[in-house]
């Protein structure tokens, strides 16, 4: 019983996926380039911020150890 009902649902599922896939608005080449540049720039800025925090933390710990 369960097999026949399950087989009937699958074509409907894939038809639904196909119809939803057609609704996707793909960005054009220029928009993709803009977004890629933004991702790279934000990644570089985040890396610099993390590096600065790491440097300050490392030197802070070394300073606290040297006080003792």
N, CA, C and O atoms as a printed pandas DataFrame, in Angstrom:
     atom_number atom_name residue_name chain_id  residue_number  x_coord  y_coord  z_coord
0              1         N          UNK        A               1    0.816   -1.186    0.000
1              2        CA          UNK        A               1    0.000    0.000    0.000
2              3         C          UNK        A               1    0.864    1.256    0.000
3              4         O          UNK        A               1    0.619    2.169   -0.788
4              5         N          UNK        A               2    1.860    1.317    0.860
5              6        CA          UNK        A               2    2.682    2.506    0.979
6              7         C          UNK        A               2    3.519    2.771   -0.266
7              8         O          UNK        A               2    3.828    3.922   -0.576
8              9         N          UNK        A               3    3.891    1.697   -0.988
9             10        CA          UNK        A               3    4.741    1.862   -2.157
10            11         C          UNK        A               3    4.036    2.600   -3.286
11            12         O          UNK        A               3    4.636    3.466   -3.922
12            13         N          UNK        A               4    2.775    2.274   -3.547
13            14        CA          UNK        A               4    2.071    2.914   -4.660
14            15         C          UNK        A               4    1.807    4.391   -4.370
15            16         O          UNK        A               4    1.898    5.227   -5.269
16            17         N          UNK        A               5    1.484    4.710   -3.134
17            18        CA          UNK        A               5    1.245    6.118   -2.781
18            19         C          UNK        A               5    2.541    6.910   -2.857
19            20         O          UNK        A               5    2.542    8.067   -3.277
20            21         N          UNK        A               6    3.642    6.291   -2.454
21            22        CA          UNK        A               6    4.935    6.980   -2.486
22            23         C          UNK        A               6    5.375    7.226   -3.919
23            24         O          UNK        A               6    5.925    8.287   -4.212
24            25         N          UNK        A               7    5.150    6.286   -4.813
25            26        CA          UNK        A               7    5.528    6.445   -6.217
26            27         C          UNK        A               7    4.720    7.549   -6.883
27            28         O          UNK        A               7    5.224    8.226   -7.780
28            29         N          UNK        A               8    3.489    7.740   -6.462
29            30        CA          UNK        A               8    2.656    8.779   -7.060
30            31         C          UNK        A               8    3.102   10.169   -6.614
31            32         O          UNK        A               8    2.892   11.134   -7.349
32            33         N          UNK        A               9    3.703   10.303   -5.447
33            34        CA          UNK        A               9    4.124   11.602   -4.937
34            35         C          UNK        A               9    5.401   12.094   -5.602
35            36         O          UNK        A               9    5.581   13.305   -5.733
36            37         N          UNK        A              10    6.277   11.224   -6.018
37            38        CA          UNK        A              10    7.582   11.624   -6.547
38            39         C          UNK        A              10    7.485   12.490   -7.799
39            40         O          UNK        A              10    8.146   13.528   -7.845
40            41         N          UNK        A              11    6.709   12.132   -8.809
41            42        CA          UNK        A              11    6.647   13.020   -9.976
42            43         C          UNK        A              11    6.139   14.408   -9.613
43            44         O          UNK        A              11    6.594   15.396  -10.190
44            45         N          UNK        A              12    5.218   14.504   -8.685
45            46        CA          UNK        A              12    4.719   15.796   -8.240
46            47         C          UNK        A              12    5.812   16.604   -7.556
47            48         O          UNK        A              12    5.907   17.818   -7.737
48            49         N          UNK        A              13    6.640   15.916   -6.763
49            50        CA          UNK        A              13    7.725   16.598   -6.065
50            51         C          UNK        A              13    8.711   17.178   -7.066
51            52         O          UNK        A              13    9.079   18.348   -6.966
52            53         N          UNK        A              14    9.142   16.375   -8.028
53            54        CA          UNK        A              14   10.129   16.853   -8.993
54            55         C          UNK        A              14    9.551   17.917   -9.917
55            56         O          UNK        A              14   10.270   18.817  -10.352
56            57         N          UNK        A              15    8.276   17.824  -10.215
57            58        CA          UNK        A              15    7.638   18.875  -11.010
58            59         C          UNK        A              15    7.616   20.176  -10.223
59            60         O          UNK        A              15    7.815   21.252  -10.787
60            61         N          UNK        A              16    7.375   20.079   -8.923
61            62        CA          UNK        A              16    7.390   21.262   -8.069
62            63         C          UNK        A              16    8.779   21.879   -7.977
63            64         O          UNK        A              16    8.934   23.099   -8.012
64            65         N          UNK        A              17    9.779   21.021   -7.859
65            66        CA          UNK        A              17   11.159   21.516   -7.812
66            67         C          UNK        A              17   11.497   22.232   -9.110
67            68         O          UNK        A              17   12.119   23.295   -9.096
68            69         N          UNK        A              18   11.089   21.650  -10.232
69            70        CA          UNK        A              18   11.371   22.261  -11.531
70            71         C          UNK        A              18   10.679   23.611  -11.671
71            72         O          UNK        A              18   11.274   24.561  -12.179
72            73         N          UNK        A              19    9.433   23.705  -11.226
73            74        CA          UNK        A              19    8.717   24.971  -11.351
74            75         C          UNK        A              19    9.311   26.028  -10.418
75            76         O          UNK        A              19    9.377   27.200  -10.789
76            77         N          UNK        A              20    9.741   25.640   -9.220
77            78        CA          UNK        A              20   10.374   26.589   -8.307
78            79         C          UNK        A              20   11.734   27.024   -8.829
79            80         O          UNK        A              20   12.125   28.179   -8.660
80            81         N          UNK        A              21   12.457   26.107   -9.461
81            82        CA          UNK        A              21   13.780   26.425  -10.005
82            83         C          UNK        A              21   13.672   27.470  -11.106
83            84         O          UNK        A              21   14.574   28.291  -11.272
84            85         N          UNK        A              22   12.587   27.447  -11.853
85            86        CA          UNK        A              22   12.387   28.434  -12.926
86            87         C          UNK        A              22   12.136   29.832  -12.373
87            88         O          UNK        A              22   12.333   30.818  -13.082
88            89         N          UNK        A              23   11.702   29.932  -11.113
89            90        CA          UNK        A              23   11.404   31.226  -10.500
90            91         C          UNK        A              23   12.653   31.937   -9.983
91            92         O          UNK        A              23   12.583   33.112   -9.620
92            93         N          UNK        A              24   13.783   31.254   -9.943
93            94        CA          UNK        A              24   15.006   31.846   -9.403
94            95         C          UNK        A              24   15.464   32.977  -10.313
95            96         O          UNK        A              24   15.532   32.818  -11.532
96            97         N          UNK        A              25   15.775   34.114   -9.711
97            98        CA          UNK        A              25   16.294   35.265  -10.466
98            99         C          UNK        A              25   17.812   35.250  -10.337
99           100         O          UNK        A              25   18.355   35.687   -9.322
100          101         N          UNK        A              26   18.489   34.754  -11.352
101          102        CA          UNK        A              26   19.943   34.662  -11.316
102          103         C          UNK        A              26   20.549   36.040  -11.558
103          104         O          UNK        A              26   20.084   36.773  -12.431
104          105         N          UNK        A              27   21.583   36.404  -10.794
105          106        CA          UNK        A              27   22.209   37.714  -11.007
106          107         C          UNK        A              27   23.010   37.721  -12.307
107          108         O          UNK        A              27   23.501   36.689  -12.765
108          109         N          UNK        A              28   23.127   38.916  -12.887
109          110        CA          UNK        A              28   23.913   39.016  -14.108
110          111         C          UNK        A              28   25.404   39.062  -13.756
111          112         O          UNK        A              28   25.783   39.053  -12.584
112          113         N          UNK        A              29   26.223   39.109  -14.781
113          114        CA          UNK        A              29   27.671   39.048  -14.607
114          115         C          UNK        A              29   28.189   40.214  -13.755
115          116         O          UNK        A              29   29.061   40.020  -12.908
116          117         N          UNK        A              30   27.660   41.417  -13.973
117          118        CA          UNK        A              30   28.119   42.604  -13.252
118          119         C          UNK        A              30   27.768   42.505  -11.765
119          120         O          UNK        A              30   28.589   42.823  -10.904
120          121         N          UNK        A              31   26.553   42.066  -11.474
121          122        CA          UNK        A              31   26.127   41.931  -10.083
122          123         C          UNK        A              31   26.944   40.861   -9.366
123          124         O          UNK        A              31   27.304   41.029   -8.200
124          125         N          UNK        A              32   27.235   39.775  -10.052
125          126        CA          UNK        A              32   28.057   38.718   -9.469
126          127         C          UNK        A              32   29.452   39.235   -9.153
127          128         O          UNK        A              32   30.008   38.916   -8.102
128          129         N          UNK        A              33   30.020   40.027  -10.048
129          130        CA          UNK        A              33   31.350   40.597   -9.828
130          131         C          UNK        A              33   31.332   41.544   -8.630
131          132         O          UNK        A              33   32.241   41.508   -7.802
132          133         N          UNK        A              34   30.307   42.391   -8.531
133          134        CA          UNK        A              34   30.194   43.321   -7.405
134          135         C          UNK        A              34   30.105   42.573   -6.081
135          136         O          UNK        A              34   30.764   42.939   -5.108
136          137         N          UNK        A              35   29.302   41.542   -6.050
137          138        CA          UNK        A              35   29.135   40.777   -4.815
138          139         C          UNK        A              35   30.415   40.018   -4.456
139          140         O          UNK        A              35   30.755   39.895   -3.279
140          141         N          UNK        A              36   31.114   39.515   -5.456
141          142        CA          UNK        A              36   32.362   38.802   -5.204
142          143         C          UNK        A              36   33.420   39.746   -4.643
143          144         O          UNK        A              36   34.143   39.389   -3.712
144          145         N          UNK        A              37   33.512   40.944   -5.204
145          146        CA          UNK        A              37   34.468   41.935   -4.706
146          147         C          UNK        A              37   34.113   42.316   -3.269
147          148         O          UNK        A              37   35.004   42.474   -2.434
148          149         N          UNK        A              38   32.831   42.464   -2.978
149          150        CA          UNK        A              38   32.410   42.797   -1.620
150          151         C          UNK        A              38   32.793   41.696   -0.640
151          152         O          UNK        A              38   33.248   41.986    0.467
152          153         N          UNK        A              39   32.617   40.445   -1.028
153          154        CA          UNK        A              39   32.958   39.318   -0.151
154          155         C          UNK        A              39   34.462   39.293    0.115
155          156         O          UNK        A              39   34.886   39.096    1.254
156          157         N          UNK        A              40   35.267   39.491   -0.925
157          158        CA          UNK        A              40   36.723   39.481   -0.756
158          159         C          UNK        A              40   37.158   40.644    0.131
159          160         O          UNK        A              40   37.989   40.463    1.021
160          161         N          UNK        A              41   36.607   41.834   -0.101
161          162        CA          UNK        A              41   36.980   43.011    0.694
162          163         C          UNK        A              41   36.606   42.821    2.163
163          164         O          UNK        A              41   37.407   43.119    3.048
164          165         N          UNK        A              42   35.414   42.336    2.425
165          166        CA          UNK        A              42   34.991   42.113    3.810
166          167         C          UNK        A              42   35.851   41.041    4.468
167          168         O          UNK        A              42   36.169   41.142    5.653
168          169         N          UNK        A              43   36.229   40.018    3.712
169          170        CA          UNK        A              43   37.087   38.964    4.257
170          171         C          UNK        A              43   38.459   39.516    4.630
171          172         O          UNK        A              43   39.017   39.148    5.663
172          173         N          UNK        A              44   39.000   40.391    3.799
173          174        CA          UNK        A              44   40.307   40.989    4.095
174          175         C          UNK        A              44   40.208   41.880    5.329
175          176         O          UNK        A              44   41.067   41.822    6.209
176          177         N          UNK        A              45   39.171   42.698    5.398
177          178        CA          UNK        A              45   38.987   43.576    6.562
178          179         C          UNK        A              45   38.826   42.742    7.834
179          180         O          UNK        A              45   39.427   43.059    8.861
180          181         N          UNK        A              46   38.030   41.693    7.772
181          182        CA          UNK        A              46   37.833   40.833    8.939
182          183         C          UNK        A              46   39.145   40.161    9.341
183          184         O          UNK        A              46   39.431   40.029   10.531
184          185         N          UNK        A              47   39.940   39.740    8.369
185          186        CA          UNK        A              47   41.239   39.131    8.658
186          187         C          UNK        A              47   42.181   40.109    9.340
187          188         O          UNK        A              47   42.900   39.739   10.268
188          189         N          UNK        A              48   42.181   41.358    8.883
189          190        CA          UNK        A              48   43.036   42.378    9.506
190          191         C          UNK        A              48   42.588   42.639   10.941
191          192         O          UNK        A              48   43.416   42.737   11.847
192          193         N          UNK        A              49   41.277   42.750   11.144
193          194        CA          UNK        A              49   40.762   42.989   12.501
194          195         C          UNK        A              49   41.133   41.836   13.431
195          196         O          UNK        A              49   41.563   42.068   14.561
196          197         N          UNK        A              50   40.975   40.621   12.974
197          198        CA          UNK        A              50   41.325   39.453   13.790
198          199         C          UNK        A              50   42.822   39.428   14.077
199          200         O          UNK        A              50   43.233   39.089   15.187
200          201         N          UNK        A              51   43.640   39.785   13.088
201          202        CA          UNK        A              51   45.086   39.819   13.287
202          203         C          UNK        A              51   45.475   40.858   14.335
203          204         O          UNK        A              51   46.333   40.594   15.177
204          205         N          UNK        A              52   44.857   42.026   14.292
205          206        CA          UNK        A              52   45.150   43.079   15.271
206          207         C          UNK        A              52   44.749   42.623   16.672
207          208         O          UNK        A              52   45.509   42.797   17.625
208          209         N          UNK        A              53   43.565   42.043   16.798
209          210        CA          UNK        A              53   43.125   41.548   18.106
210          211         C          UNK        A              53   44.079   40.475   18.618
211          212         O          UNK        A              53   44.414   40.465   19.802
212          213         N          UNK        A              54   44.520   39.574   17.747
213          214        CA          UNK        A              54   45.444   38.518   18.137
214          215         C          UNK        A              54   46.777   39.107   18.595
215          216         O          UNK        A              54   47.340   38.668   19.599
216          217         N          UNK        A              55   47.275   40.087   17.870
217          218        CA          UNK        A              55   48.548   40.725   18.211
218          219         C          UNK        A              55   48.457   41.410   19.572
219          220         O          UNK        A              55   49.351   41.270   20.407
220          221         N          UNK        A              56   47.360   42.159   19.788
221          222        CA          UNK        A              56   47.181   42.861   21.061
222          223         C          UNK        A              56   47.047   41.849   22.202
223          224         O          UNK        A              56   47.633   42.048   23.267
224          225         N          UNK        A              57   46.307   40.795   22.004
225          226        CA          UNK        A              57   46.125   39.792   23.046
226          227         C          UNK        A              57   47.444   39.101   23.372
227          228         O          UNK        A              57   47.766   38.882   24.540
228          229         N          UNK        A              58   48.204   38.761   22.336
229          230        CA          UNK        A              58   49.487   38.088   22.557
230          231         C          UNK        A              58   50.438   38.979   23.345
231          232         O          UNK        A              58   51.049   38.526   24.313
232          233         N          UNK        A              59   50.571   40.237   22.944
233          234        CA          UNK        A              59   51.462   41.150   23.641
234          235         C          UNK        A              59   50.943   41.488   25.033
235          236         O          UNK        A              59   51.737   41.688   25.951
236          237         N          UNK        A              60   49.638   41.555   25.203
237          238        CA          UNK        A              60   49.067   41.793   26.519
238          239         C          UNK        A              60   49.383   40.672   27.489
239          240         O          UNK        A              60   49.736   40.919   28.642
240          241         N          UNK        A              61   49.256   39.435   27.017
241          242        CA          UNK        A              61   49.568   38.296   27.868
242          243         C          UNK        A              61   51.066   38.275   28.198
243          244         O          UNK        A              61   51.447   38.035   29.343
244          245         N          UNK        A              62   51.908   38.526   27.199
245          246        CA          UNK        A              62   53.352   38.567   27.441
246          247         C          UNK        A              62   53.719   39.668   28.439
247          248         O          UNK        A              62   54.601   39.483   29.277
248          249         N          UNK        A              63   53.043   40.805   28.345
249          250        CA          UNK        A              63   53.298   41.898   29.283
250          251         C          UNK        A              63   52.902   41.493   30.704
251          252         O          UNK        A              63   53.638   41.741   31.658
252          253         N          UNK        A              64   51.718   40.863   30.832
253          254        CA          UNK        A              64   51.273   40.443   32.152
254          255         C          UNK        A              64   52.197   39.388   32.748
255          256         O          UNK        A              64   52.418   39.370   33.958
256          257         N          UNK        A              65   52.724   38.530   31.926
257          258        CA          UNK        A              65   53.650   37.493   32.421
258          259         C          UNK        A              65   54.968   38.134   32.852
259          260         O          UNK        A              65   55.568   37.709   33.839
260          261         N          UNK        A              66   55.421   39.154   32.120
261          262        CA          UNK        A              66   56.702   39.784   32.441
262          263         C          UNK        A              66   56.634   40.617   33.720
263          264         O          UNK        A              66   57.672   40.842   34.343
264          265         N          UNK        A              67   55.468   41.077   34.133
265          266        CA          UNK        A              67   55.307   41.863   35.355
266          267         C          UNK        A              67   55.660   41.019   36.570
267          268         O          UNK        A              67   56.264   41.519   37.519
268          269         N          UNK        A              68   55.306   39.806   36.550
269          270        CA          UNK        A              68   55.491   38.893   37.666
270          271         C          UNK        A              68   56.905   38.733   37.955
271          272         O          UNK        A              68   57.268   37.995   38.871
